[in-house]
mmCIF file of C-alpha atoms in Angstrom:
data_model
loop_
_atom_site.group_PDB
_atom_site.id
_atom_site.type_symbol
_atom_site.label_atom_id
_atom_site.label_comp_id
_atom_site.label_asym_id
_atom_site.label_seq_id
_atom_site.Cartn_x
_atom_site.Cartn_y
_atom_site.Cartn_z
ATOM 1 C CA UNK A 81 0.000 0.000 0.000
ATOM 2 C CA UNK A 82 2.663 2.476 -0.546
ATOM 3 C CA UNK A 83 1.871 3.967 -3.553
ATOM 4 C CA UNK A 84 -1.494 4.761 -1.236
ATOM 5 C CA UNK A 85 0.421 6.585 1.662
ATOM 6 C CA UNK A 86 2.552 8.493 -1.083
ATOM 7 C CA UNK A 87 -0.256 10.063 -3.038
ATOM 8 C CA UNK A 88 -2.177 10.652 0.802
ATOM 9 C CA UNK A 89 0.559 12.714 1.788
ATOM 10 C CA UNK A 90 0.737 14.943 -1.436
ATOM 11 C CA UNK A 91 -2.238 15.429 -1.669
ATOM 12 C CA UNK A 92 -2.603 16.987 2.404
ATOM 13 C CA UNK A 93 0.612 17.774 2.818
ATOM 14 C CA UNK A 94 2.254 19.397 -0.233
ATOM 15 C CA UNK A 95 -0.636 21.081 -1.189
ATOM 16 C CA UNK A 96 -1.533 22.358 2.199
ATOM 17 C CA UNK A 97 -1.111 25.911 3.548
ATOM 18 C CA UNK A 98 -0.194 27.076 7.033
ATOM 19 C CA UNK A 99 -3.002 27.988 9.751
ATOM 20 C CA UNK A 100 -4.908 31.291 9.189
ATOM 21 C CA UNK A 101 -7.472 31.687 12.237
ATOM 22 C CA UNK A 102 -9.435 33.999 10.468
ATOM 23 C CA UNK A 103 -10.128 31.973 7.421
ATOM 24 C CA UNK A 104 -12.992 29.842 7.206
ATOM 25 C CA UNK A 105 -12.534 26.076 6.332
ATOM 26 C CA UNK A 106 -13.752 24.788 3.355
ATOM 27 C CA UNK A 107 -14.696 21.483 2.555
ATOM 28 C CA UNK A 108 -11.578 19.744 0.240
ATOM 29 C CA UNK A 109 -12.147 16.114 -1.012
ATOM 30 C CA UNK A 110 -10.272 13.614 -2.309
ATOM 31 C CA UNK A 111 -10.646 9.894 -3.662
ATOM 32 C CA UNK A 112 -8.124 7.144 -3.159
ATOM 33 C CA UNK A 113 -7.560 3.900 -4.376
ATOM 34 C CA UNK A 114 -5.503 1.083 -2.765
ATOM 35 C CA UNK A 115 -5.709 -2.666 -2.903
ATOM 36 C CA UNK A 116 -5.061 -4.437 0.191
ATOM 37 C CA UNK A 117 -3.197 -7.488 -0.369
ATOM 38 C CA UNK A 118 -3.645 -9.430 2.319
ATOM 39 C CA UNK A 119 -7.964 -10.505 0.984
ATOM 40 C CA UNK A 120 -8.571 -12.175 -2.250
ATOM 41 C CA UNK A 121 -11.663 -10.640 -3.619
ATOM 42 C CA UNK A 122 -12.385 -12.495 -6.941
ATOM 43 C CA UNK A 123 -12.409 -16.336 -6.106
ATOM 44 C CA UNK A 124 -10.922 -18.462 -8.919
ATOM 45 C CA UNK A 125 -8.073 -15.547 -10.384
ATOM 46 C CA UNK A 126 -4.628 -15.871 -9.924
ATOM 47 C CA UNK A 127 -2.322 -12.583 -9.176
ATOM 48 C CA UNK A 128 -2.125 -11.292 -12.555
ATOM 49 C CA UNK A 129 -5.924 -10.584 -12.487
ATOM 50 C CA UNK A 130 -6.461 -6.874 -11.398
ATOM 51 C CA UNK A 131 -8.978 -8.070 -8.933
ATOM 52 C CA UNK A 132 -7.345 -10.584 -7.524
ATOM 53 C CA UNK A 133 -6.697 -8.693 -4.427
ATOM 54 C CA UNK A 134 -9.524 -6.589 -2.637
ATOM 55 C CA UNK A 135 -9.674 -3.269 -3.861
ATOM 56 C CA UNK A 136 -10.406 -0.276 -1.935
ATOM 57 C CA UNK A 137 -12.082 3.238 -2.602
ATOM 58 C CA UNK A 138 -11.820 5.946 -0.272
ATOM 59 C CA UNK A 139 -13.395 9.553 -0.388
ATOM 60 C CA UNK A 140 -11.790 11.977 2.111
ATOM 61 C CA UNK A 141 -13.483 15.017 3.390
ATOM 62 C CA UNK A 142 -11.006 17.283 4.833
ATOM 63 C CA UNK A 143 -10.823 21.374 6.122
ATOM 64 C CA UNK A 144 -8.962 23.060 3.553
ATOM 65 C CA UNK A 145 -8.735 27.062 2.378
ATOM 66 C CA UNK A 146 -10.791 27.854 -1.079
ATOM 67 C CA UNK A 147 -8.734 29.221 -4.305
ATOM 68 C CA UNK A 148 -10.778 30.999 -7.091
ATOM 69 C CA UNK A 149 -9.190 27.943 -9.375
ATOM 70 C CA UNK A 150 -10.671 25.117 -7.313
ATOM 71 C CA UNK A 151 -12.979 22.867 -8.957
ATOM 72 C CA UNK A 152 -16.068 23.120 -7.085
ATOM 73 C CA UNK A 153 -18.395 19.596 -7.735
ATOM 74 C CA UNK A 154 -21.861 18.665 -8.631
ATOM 75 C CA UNK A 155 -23.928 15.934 -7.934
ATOM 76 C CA UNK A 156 -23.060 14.192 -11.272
ATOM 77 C CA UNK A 157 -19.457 13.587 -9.979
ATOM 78 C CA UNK A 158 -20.435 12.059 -6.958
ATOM 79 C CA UNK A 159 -23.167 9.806 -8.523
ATOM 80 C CA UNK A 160 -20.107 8.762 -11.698
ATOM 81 C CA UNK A 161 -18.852 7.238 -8.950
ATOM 82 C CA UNK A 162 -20.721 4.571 -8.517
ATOM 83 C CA UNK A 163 -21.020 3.874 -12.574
ATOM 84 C CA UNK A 164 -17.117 3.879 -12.800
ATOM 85 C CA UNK A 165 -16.419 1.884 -9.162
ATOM 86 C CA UNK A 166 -18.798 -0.574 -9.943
ATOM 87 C CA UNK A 167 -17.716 -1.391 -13.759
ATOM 88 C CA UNK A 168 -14.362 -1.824 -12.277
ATOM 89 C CA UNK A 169 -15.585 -3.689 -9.370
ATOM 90 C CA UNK A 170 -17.257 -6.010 -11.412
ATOM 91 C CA UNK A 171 -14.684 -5.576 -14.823
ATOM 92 C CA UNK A 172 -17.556 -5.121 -16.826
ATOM 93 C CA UNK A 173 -19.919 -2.533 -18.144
ATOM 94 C CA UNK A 174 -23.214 -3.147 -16.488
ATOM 95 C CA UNK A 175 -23.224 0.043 -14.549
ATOM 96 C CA UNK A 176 -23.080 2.536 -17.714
ATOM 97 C CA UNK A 177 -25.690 5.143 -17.477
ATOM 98 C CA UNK A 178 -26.239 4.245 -14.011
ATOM 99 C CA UNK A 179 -25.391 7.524 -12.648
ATOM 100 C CA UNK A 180 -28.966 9.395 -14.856
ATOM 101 C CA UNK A 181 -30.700 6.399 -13.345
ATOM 102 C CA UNK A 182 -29.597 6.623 -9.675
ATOM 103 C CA UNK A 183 -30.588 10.380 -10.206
ATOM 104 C CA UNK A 184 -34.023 9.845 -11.537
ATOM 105 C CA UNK A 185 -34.658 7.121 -8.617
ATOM 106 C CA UNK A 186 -33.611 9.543 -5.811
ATOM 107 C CA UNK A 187 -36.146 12.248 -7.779
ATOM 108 C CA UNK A 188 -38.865 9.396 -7.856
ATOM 109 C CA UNK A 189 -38.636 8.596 -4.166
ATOM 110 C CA UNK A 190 -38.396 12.302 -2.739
ATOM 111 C CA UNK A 191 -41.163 12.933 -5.216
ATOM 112 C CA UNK A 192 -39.064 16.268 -6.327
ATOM 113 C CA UNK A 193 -36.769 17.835 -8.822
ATOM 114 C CA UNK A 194 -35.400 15.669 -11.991
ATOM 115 C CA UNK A 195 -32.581 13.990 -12.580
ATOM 116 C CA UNK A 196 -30.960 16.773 -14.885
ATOM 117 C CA UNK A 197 -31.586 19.684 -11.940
ATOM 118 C CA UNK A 198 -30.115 16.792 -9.399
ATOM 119 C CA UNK A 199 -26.884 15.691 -11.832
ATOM 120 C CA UNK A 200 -26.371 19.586 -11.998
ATOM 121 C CA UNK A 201 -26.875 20.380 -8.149
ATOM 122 C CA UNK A 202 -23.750 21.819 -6.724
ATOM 123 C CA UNK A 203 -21.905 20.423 -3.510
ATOM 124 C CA UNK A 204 -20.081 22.564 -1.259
ATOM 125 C CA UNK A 205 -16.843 19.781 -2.079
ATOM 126 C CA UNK A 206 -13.701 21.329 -3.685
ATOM 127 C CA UNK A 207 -11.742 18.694 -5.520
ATOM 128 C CA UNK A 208 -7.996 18.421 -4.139
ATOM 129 C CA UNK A 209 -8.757 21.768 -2.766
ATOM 130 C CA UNK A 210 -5.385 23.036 -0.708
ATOM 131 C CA UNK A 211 -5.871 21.055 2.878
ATOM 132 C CA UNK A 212 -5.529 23.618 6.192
ATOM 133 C CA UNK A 213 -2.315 22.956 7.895
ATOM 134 C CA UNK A 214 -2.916 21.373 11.484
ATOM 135 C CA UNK A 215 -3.788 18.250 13.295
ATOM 136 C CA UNK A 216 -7.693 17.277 12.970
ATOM 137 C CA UNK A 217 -9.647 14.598 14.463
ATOM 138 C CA UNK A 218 -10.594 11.432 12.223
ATOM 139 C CA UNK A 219 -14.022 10.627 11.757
ATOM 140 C CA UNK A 220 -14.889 6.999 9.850
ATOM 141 C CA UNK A 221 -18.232 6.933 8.244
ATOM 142 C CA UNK A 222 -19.526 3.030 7.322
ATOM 143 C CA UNK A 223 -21.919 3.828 4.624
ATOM 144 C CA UNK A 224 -25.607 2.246 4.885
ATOM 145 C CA UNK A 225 -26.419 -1.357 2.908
ATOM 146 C CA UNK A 226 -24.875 -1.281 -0.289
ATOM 147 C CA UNK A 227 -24.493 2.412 0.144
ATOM 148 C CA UNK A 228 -21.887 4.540 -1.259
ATOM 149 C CA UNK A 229 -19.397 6.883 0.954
ATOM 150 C CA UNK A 230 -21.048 10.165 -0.885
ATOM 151 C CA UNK A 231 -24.586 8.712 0.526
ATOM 152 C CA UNK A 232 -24.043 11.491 3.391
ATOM 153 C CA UNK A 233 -21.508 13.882 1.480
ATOM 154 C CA UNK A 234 -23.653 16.949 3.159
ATOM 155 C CA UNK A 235 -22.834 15.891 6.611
ATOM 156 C CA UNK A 236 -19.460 15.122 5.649
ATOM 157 C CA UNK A 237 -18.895 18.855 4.007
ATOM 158 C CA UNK A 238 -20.420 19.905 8.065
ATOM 159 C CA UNK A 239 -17.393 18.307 9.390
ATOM 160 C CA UNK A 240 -14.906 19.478 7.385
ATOM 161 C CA UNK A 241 -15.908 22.858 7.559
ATOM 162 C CA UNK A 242 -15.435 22.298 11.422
ATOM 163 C CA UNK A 243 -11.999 20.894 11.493
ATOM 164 C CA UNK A 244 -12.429 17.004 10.757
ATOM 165 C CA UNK A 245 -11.013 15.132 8.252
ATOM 166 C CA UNK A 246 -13.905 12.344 7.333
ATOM 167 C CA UNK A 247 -13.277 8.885 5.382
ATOM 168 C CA UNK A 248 -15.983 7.672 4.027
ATOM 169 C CA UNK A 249 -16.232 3.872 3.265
ATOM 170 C CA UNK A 250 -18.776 2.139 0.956
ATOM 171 C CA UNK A 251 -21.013 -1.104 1.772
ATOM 172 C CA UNK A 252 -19.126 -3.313 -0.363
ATOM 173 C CA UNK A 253 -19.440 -7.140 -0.096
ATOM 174 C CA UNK A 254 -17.482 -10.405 -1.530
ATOM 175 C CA UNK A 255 -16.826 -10.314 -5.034
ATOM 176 C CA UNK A 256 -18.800 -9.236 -7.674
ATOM 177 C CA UNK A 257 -19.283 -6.633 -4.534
ATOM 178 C CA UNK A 258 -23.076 -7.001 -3.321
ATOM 179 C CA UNK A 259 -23.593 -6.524 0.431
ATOM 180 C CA UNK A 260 -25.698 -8.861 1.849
ATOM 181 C CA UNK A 261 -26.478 -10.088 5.477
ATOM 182 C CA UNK A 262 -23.993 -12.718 5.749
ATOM 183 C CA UNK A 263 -21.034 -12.191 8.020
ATOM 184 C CA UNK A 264 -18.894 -12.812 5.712
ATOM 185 C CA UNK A 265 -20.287 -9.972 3.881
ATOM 186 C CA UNK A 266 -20.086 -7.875 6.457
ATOM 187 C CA UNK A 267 -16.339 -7.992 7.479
ATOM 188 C CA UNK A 268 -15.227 -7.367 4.366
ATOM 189 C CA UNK A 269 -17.017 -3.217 4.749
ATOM 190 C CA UNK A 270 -15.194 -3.462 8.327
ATOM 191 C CA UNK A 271 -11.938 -4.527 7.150
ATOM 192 C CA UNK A 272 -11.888 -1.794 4.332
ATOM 193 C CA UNK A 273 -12.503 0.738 7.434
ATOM 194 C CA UNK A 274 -9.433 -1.124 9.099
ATOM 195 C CA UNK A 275 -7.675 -0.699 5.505
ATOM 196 C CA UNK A 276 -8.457 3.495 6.222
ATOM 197 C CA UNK A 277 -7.853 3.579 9.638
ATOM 198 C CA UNK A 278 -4.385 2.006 9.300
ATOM 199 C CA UNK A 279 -3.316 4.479 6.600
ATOM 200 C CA UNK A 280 -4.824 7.741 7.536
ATOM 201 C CA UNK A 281 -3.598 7.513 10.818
ATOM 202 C CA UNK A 282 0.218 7.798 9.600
ATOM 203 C CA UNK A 283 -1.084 10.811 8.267
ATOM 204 C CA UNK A 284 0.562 13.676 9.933
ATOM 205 C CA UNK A 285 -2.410 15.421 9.795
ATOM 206 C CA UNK A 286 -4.322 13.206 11.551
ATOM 207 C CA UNK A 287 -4.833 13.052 15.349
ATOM 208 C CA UNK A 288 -5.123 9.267 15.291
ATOM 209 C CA UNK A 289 -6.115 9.442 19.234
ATOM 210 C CA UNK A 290 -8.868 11.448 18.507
ATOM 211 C CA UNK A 291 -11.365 9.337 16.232
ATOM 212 C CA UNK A 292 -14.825 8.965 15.747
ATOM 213 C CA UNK A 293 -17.352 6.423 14.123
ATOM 214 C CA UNK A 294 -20.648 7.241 12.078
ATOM 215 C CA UNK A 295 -22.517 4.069 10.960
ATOM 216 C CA UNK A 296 -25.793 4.836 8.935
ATOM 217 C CA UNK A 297 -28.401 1.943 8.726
ATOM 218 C CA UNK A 298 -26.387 -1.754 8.080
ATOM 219 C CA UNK A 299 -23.022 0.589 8.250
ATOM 220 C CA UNK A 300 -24.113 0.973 12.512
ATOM 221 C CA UNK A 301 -23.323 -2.322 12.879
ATOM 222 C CA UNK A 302 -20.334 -2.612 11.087
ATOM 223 C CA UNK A 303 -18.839 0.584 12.902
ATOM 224 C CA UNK A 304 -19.010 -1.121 15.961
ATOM 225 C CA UNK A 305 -17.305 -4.087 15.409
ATOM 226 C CA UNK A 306 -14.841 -1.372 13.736
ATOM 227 C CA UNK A 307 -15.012 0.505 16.546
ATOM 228 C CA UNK A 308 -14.017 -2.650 18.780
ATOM 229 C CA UNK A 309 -10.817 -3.173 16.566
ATOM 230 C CA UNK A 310 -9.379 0.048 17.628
ATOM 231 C CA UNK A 311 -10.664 0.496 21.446
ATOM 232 C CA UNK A 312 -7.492 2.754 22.661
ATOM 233 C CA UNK A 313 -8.096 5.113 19.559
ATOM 234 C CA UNK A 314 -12.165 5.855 18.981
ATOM 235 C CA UNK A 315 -13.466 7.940 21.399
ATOM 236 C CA UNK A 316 -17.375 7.565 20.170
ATOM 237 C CA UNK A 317 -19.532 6.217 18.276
ATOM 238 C CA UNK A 318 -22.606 7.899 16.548
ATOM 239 C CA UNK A 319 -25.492 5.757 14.924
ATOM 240 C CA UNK A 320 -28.040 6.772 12.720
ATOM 241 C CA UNK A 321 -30.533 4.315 13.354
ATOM 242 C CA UNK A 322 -27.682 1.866 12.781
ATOM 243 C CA UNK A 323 -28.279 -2.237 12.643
ATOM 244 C CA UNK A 324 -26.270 -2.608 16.017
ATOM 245 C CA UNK A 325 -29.984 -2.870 16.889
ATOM 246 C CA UNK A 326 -31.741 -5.156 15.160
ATOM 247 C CA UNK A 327 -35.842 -5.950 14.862
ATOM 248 C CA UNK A 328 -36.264 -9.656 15.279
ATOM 249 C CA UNK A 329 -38.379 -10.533 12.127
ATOM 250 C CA UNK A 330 -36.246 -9.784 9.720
ATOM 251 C CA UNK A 331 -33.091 -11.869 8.379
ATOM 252 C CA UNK A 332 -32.769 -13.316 12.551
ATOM 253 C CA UNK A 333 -30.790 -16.337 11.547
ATOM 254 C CA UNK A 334 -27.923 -13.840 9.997
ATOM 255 C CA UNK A 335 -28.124 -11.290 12.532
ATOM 256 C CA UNK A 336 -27.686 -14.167 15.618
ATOM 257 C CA UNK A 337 -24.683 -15.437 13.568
ATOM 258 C CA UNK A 338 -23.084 -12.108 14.014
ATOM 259 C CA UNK A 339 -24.553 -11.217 17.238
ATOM 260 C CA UNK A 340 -22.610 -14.675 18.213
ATOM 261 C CA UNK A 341 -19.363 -14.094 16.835
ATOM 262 C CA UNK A 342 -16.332 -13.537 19.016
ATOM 263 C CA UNK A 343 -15.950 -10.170 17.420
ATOM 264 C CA UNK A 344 -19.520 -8.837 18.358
ATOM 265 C CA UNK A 345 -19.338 -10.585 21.934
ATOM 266 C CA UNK A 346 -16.428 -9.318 22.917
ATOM 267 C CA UNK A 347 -17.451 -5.210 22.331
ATOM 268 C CA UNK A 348 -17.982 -3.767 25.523
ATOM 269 C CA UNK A 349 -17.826 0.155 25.387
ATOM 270 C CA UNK A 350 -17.176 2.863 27.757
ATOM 271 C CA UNK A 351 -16.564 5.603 25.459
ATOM 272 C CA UNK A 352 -19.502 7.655 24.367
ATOM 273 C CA UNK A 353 -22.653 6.582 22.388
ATOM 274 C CA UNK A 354 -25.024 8.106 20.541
ATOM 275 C CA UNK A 355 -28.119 7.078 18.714
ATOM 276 C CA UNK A 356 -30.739 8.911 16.603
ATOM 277 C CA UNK A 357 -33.647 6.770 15.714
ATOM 278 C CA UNK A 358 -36.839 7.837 13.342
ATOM 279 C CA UNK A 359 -40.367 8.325 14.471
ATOM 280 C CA UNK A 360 -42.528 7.726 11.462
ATOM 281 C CA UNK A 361 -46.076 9.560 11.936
ATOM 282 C CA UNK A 362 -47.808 6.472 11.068
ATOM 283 C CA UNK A 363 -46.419 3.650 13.165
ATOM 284 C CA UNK A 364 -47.058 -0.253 13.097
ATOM 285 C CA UNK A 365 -49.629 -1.422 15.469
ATOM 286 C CA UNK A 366 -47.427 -4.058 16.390
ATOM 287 C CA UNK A 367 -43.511 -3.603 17.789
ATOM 288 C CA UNK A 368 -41.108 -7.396 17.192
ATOM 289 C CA UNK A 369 -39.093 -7.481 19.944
ATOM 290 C CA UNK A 370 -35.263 -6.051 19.400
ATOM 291 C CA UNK A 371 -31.624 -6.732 20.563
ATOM 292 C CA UNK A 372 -30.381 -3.519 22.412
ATOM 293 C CA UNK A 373 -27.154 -3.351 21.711
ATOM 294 C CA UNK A 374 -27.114 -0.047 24.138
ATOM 295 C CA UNK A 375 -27.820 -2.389 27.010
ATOM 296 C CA UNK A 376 -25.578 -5.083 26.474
ATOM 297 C CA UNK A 377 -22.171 -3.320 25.150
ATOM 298 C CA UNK A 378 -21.793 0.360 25.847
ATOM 299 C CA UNK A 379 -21.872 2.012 29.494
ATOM 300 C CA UNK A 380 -22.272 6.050 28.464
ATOM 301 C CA UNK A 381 -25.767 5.432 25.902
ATOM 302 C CA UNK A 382 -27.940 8.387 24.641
ATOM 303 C CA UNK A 383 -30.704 8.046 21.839
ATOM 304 C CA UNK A 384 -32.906 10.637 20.245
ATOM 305 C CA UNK A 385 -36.401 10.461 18.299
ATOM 306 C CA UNK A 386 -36.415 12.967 15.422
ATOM 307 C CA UNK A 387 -39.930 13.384 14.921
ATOM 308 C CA UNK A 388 -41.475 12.312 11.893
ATOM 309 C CA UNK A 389 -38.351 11.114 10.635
ATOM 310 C CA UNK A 390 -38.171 8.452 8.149
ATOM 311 C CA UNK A 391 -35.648 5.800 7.835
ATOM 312 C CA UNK A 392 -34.312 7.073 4.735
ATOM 313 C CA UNK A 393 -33.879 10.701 5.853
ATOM 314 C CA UNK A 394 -31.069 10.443 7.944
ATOM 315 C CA UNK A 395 -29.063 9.763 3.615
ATOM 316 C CA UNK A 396 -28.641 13.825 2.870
ATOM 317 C CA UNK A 397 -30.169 12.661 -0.777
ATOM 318 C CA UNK A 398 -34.044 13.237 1.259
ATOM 319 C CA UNK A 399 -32.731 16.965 2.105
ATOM 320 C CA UNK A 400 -30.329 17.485 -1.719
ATOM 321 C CA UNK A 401 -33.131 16.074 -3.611
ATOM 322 C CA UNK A 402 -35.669 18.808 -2.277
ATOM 323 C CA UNK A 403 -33.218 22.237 -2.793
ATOM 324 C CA UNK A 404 -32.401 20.765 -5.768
ATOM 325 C CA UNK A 405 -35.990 20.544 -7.109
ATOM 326 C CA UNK A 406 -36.819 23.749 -5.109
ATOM 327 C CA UNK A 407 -39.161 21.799 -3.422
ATOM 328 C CA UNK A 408 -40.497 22.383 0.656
ATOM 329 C CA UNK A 409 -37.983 21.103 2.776
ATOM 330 C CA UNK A 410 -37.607 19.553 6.124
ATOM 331 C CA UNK A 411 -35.897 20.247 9.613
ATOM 332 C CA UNK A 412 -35.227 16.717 9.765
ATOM 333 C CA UNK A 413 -32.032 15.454 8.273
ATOM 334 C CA UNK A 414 -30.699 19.004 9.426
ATOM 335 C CA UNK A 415 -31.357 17.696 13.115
ATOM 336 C CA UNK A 416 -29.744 14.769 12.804
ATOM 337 C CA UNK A 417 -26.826 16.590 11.194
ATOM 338 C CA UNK A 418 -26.470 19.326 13.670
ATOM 339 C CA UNK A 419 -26.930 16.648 16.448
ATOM 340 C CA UNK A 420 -24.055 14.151 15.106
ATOM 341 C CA UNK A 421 -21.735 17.839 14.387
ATOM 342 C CA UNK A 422 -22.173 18.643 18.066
ATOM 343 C CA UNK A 423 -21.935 15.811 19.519
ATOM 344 C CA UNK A 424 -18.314 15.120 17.504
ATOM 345 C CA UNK A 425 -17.512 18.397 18.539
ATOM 346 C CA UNK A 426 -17.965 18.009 22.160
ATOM 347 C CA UNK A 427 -16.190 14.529 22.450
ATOM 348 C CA UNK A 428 -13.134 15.000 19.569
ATOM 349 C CA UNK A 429 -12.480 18.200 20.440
ATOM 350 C CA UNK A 430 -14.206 19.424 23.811
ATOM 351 C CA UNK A 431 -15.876 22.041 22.637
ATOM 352 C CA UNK A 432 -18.612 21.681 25.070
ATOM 353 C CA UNK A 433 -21.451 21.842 21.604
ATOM 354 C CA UNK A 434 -23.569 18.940 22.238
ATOM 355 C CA UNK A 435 -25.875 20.219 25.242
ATOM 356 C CA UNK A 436 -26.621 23.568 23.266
ATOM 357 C CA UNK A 437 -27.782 21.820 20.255
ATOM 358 C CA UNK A 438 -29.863 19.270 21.887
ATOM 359 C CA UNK A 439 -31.571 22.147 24.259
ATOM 360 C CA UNK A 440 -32.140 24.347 20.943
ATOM 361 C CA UNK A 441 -33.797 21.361 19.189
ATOM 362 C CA UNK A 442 -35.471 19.363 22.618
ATOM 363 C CA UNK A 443 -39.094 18.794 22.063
ATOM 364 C CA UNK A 444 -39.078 20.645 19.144
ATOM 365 C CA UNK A 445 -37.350 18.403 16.752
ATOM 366 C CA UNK A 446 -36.242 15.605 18.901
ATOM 367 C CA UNK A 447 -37.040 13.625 21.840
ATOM 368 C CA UNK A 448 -35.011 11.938 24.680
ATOM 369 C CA UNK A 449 -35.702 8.127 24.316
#
């Protein structure tokens, strides 16, 4: 992986600039790719195949300073993605033109905009923008099922802006790359977040005793057992309704498998927790009992209700979808951003943020659970 630490390192180091208090942060991005050599991803190749070993993707969020010449992105470069990781992924072409469809399926389900207004949407992401000169705190994201790392690229822009560097990693399975619920399946997202753990934190920029984990959905779960793998160095965890807690009714047999593995058993947490679960309006009459991982693994626990919130609004694409389309928007997702900023804030880098927000937005927005 050295070719990975070598373009890391010019991209936030030589291009960096020294600290300026008085200028905002930006939010800089950049996208690596590294193969890690010690998983075979495509069963049946021998080394000269180009997937032989498992390859790996990251996209970086990071504070950097804004030039006139920067590249500022749309939606369409973030969504091309997908089409180009998953051709490769796959070495074939069934993912051209998947990028217009993703876009008119995100348009569909918010029930706003088009694809052409969404493609064209910009981000607040600079490519290879020039990186702020300083030590920041690390903050993993574990993407969603079969979600991609710019799934939450808002919330990731938040971060930046206030001083973290964020690597986002995708919900990529066994060869040809599906996640499903298998264990097997699983471990392979958390050891690509070992994969980025392992090289950002050589990163002189990083404070690798200072880092967080986000899990979103199916990526909740696999933060944890991430989380688990570096105990001395993650200081929290944040879940958005992550699958750490699971619904008995629903895949049980896979879930147990995991639940009895020596790598979920073993997770017992003292560092801080915190949850946000939705609140649909409509709710089912009936609740299936659930495995709360809060009780049986982590000591310091908090979970909020955002009201009215839908499983699929805590992906910034239920919030982009709507300003893109000039559409009504929500306070939603923006709670559950401003909650997850805060409480980063107060536990990476003591800025005492967290009890604010959640007073500002208390019974309002959210609920105590």
């Amino acid at each position: 992986m050295k070719w990975f630490s070598i373009i890391l390192i010019i991209t936030l180091v030589s291009c960096s600039e020294n600290k300026n208090p008085s200028k905002p942060f930006y939010a800089g991005i950049t996208s690596i790719h590294t193969t890690d050599s010690t998983r075979i991803y495509k069963p049946g190749s021998d080394t000269t195949d180009y997937l032989y070993y498992r390859p790996v993707d990251l996209d970086i969020w990071y504070p950097a300073y804004h030039a006139n010449t920067d590249t500022q992105l749309q939606v369409r470069y973030l969504l091309n993605l997908l089409e180009t990781r998953a051709n490769y992924y796959t070495a074939s072409k069934i993912a051209d033109g998947m990028s217009g469809q993703l876009a008119q399926f995100f348009c569909n389900t918010f029930n706003c905009s088009d694809s052409l207004s969404l493609l064209n949407y910009k981000t607040n992401s600079f490519k290879n923008a020039a990186a702020a000169s300083d030590k920041y705190p690390l903050v993993v994201y574990m993407a969603a099922f079969n979600g991609m790392s710019y799934e939450n690229y808002s919330l990731f822009e938040s971060l930046a802006k206030k001083g973290f560097v964020v690597v986002s990693v995708s919900s990529i399975g066994r060869f040809p790359g599906d996640m499903t619920t298998k264990k097997e399946d699983l471990m392979e997202q958390v050891a690509d977040g070992i994969t980025a753990i392992n090289e950002l934190k050589r990163h002189p920029n990083i404070d690798s005793n200072r880092i967080g984990i986000i899990g979103y959905s199916w990526g909740g779960l696999s933060g944890a057992i991430l989380a688990g793998k570096f105990a001395s160095n993650v200081k929290c965890i944040v879940s958005l309704e992550g699958s750490e807690v699971h619904h008995y009714g629903n895949e049980d047999a896979d879930f147990d498998r995991i639940r009895e593995s020596e790598e979920f058993k073993s997770l017992k947490f003292s560092i801080p927790y915190l949850r946000m679960e939705s609140a649909p309006a409509s709710l089912p009459g009936k609740q299936d009992s659930l495995y709360n991982f809060a009780l049986y693994h982590v000591k310091d626990a908090q979970t909020f209700i955002i009201d009215s919130m839908q499983h699929e609004d805590f992906d910034c694409f239920s919030n982009i979808v709507k300003v893109a389309g000039n559409c009504q928007t929500n306070q939603r997702h923006n709670s559950a951003v401003q909650l997850t900023v805060g409480f980063l804030e107060d536990k990476l880098k003591n800025e005492d943020n967290f009890l604010p927000t959640v007073n500002a937005l208390l019974n309002k927005t959210i609920r105590k659970k």
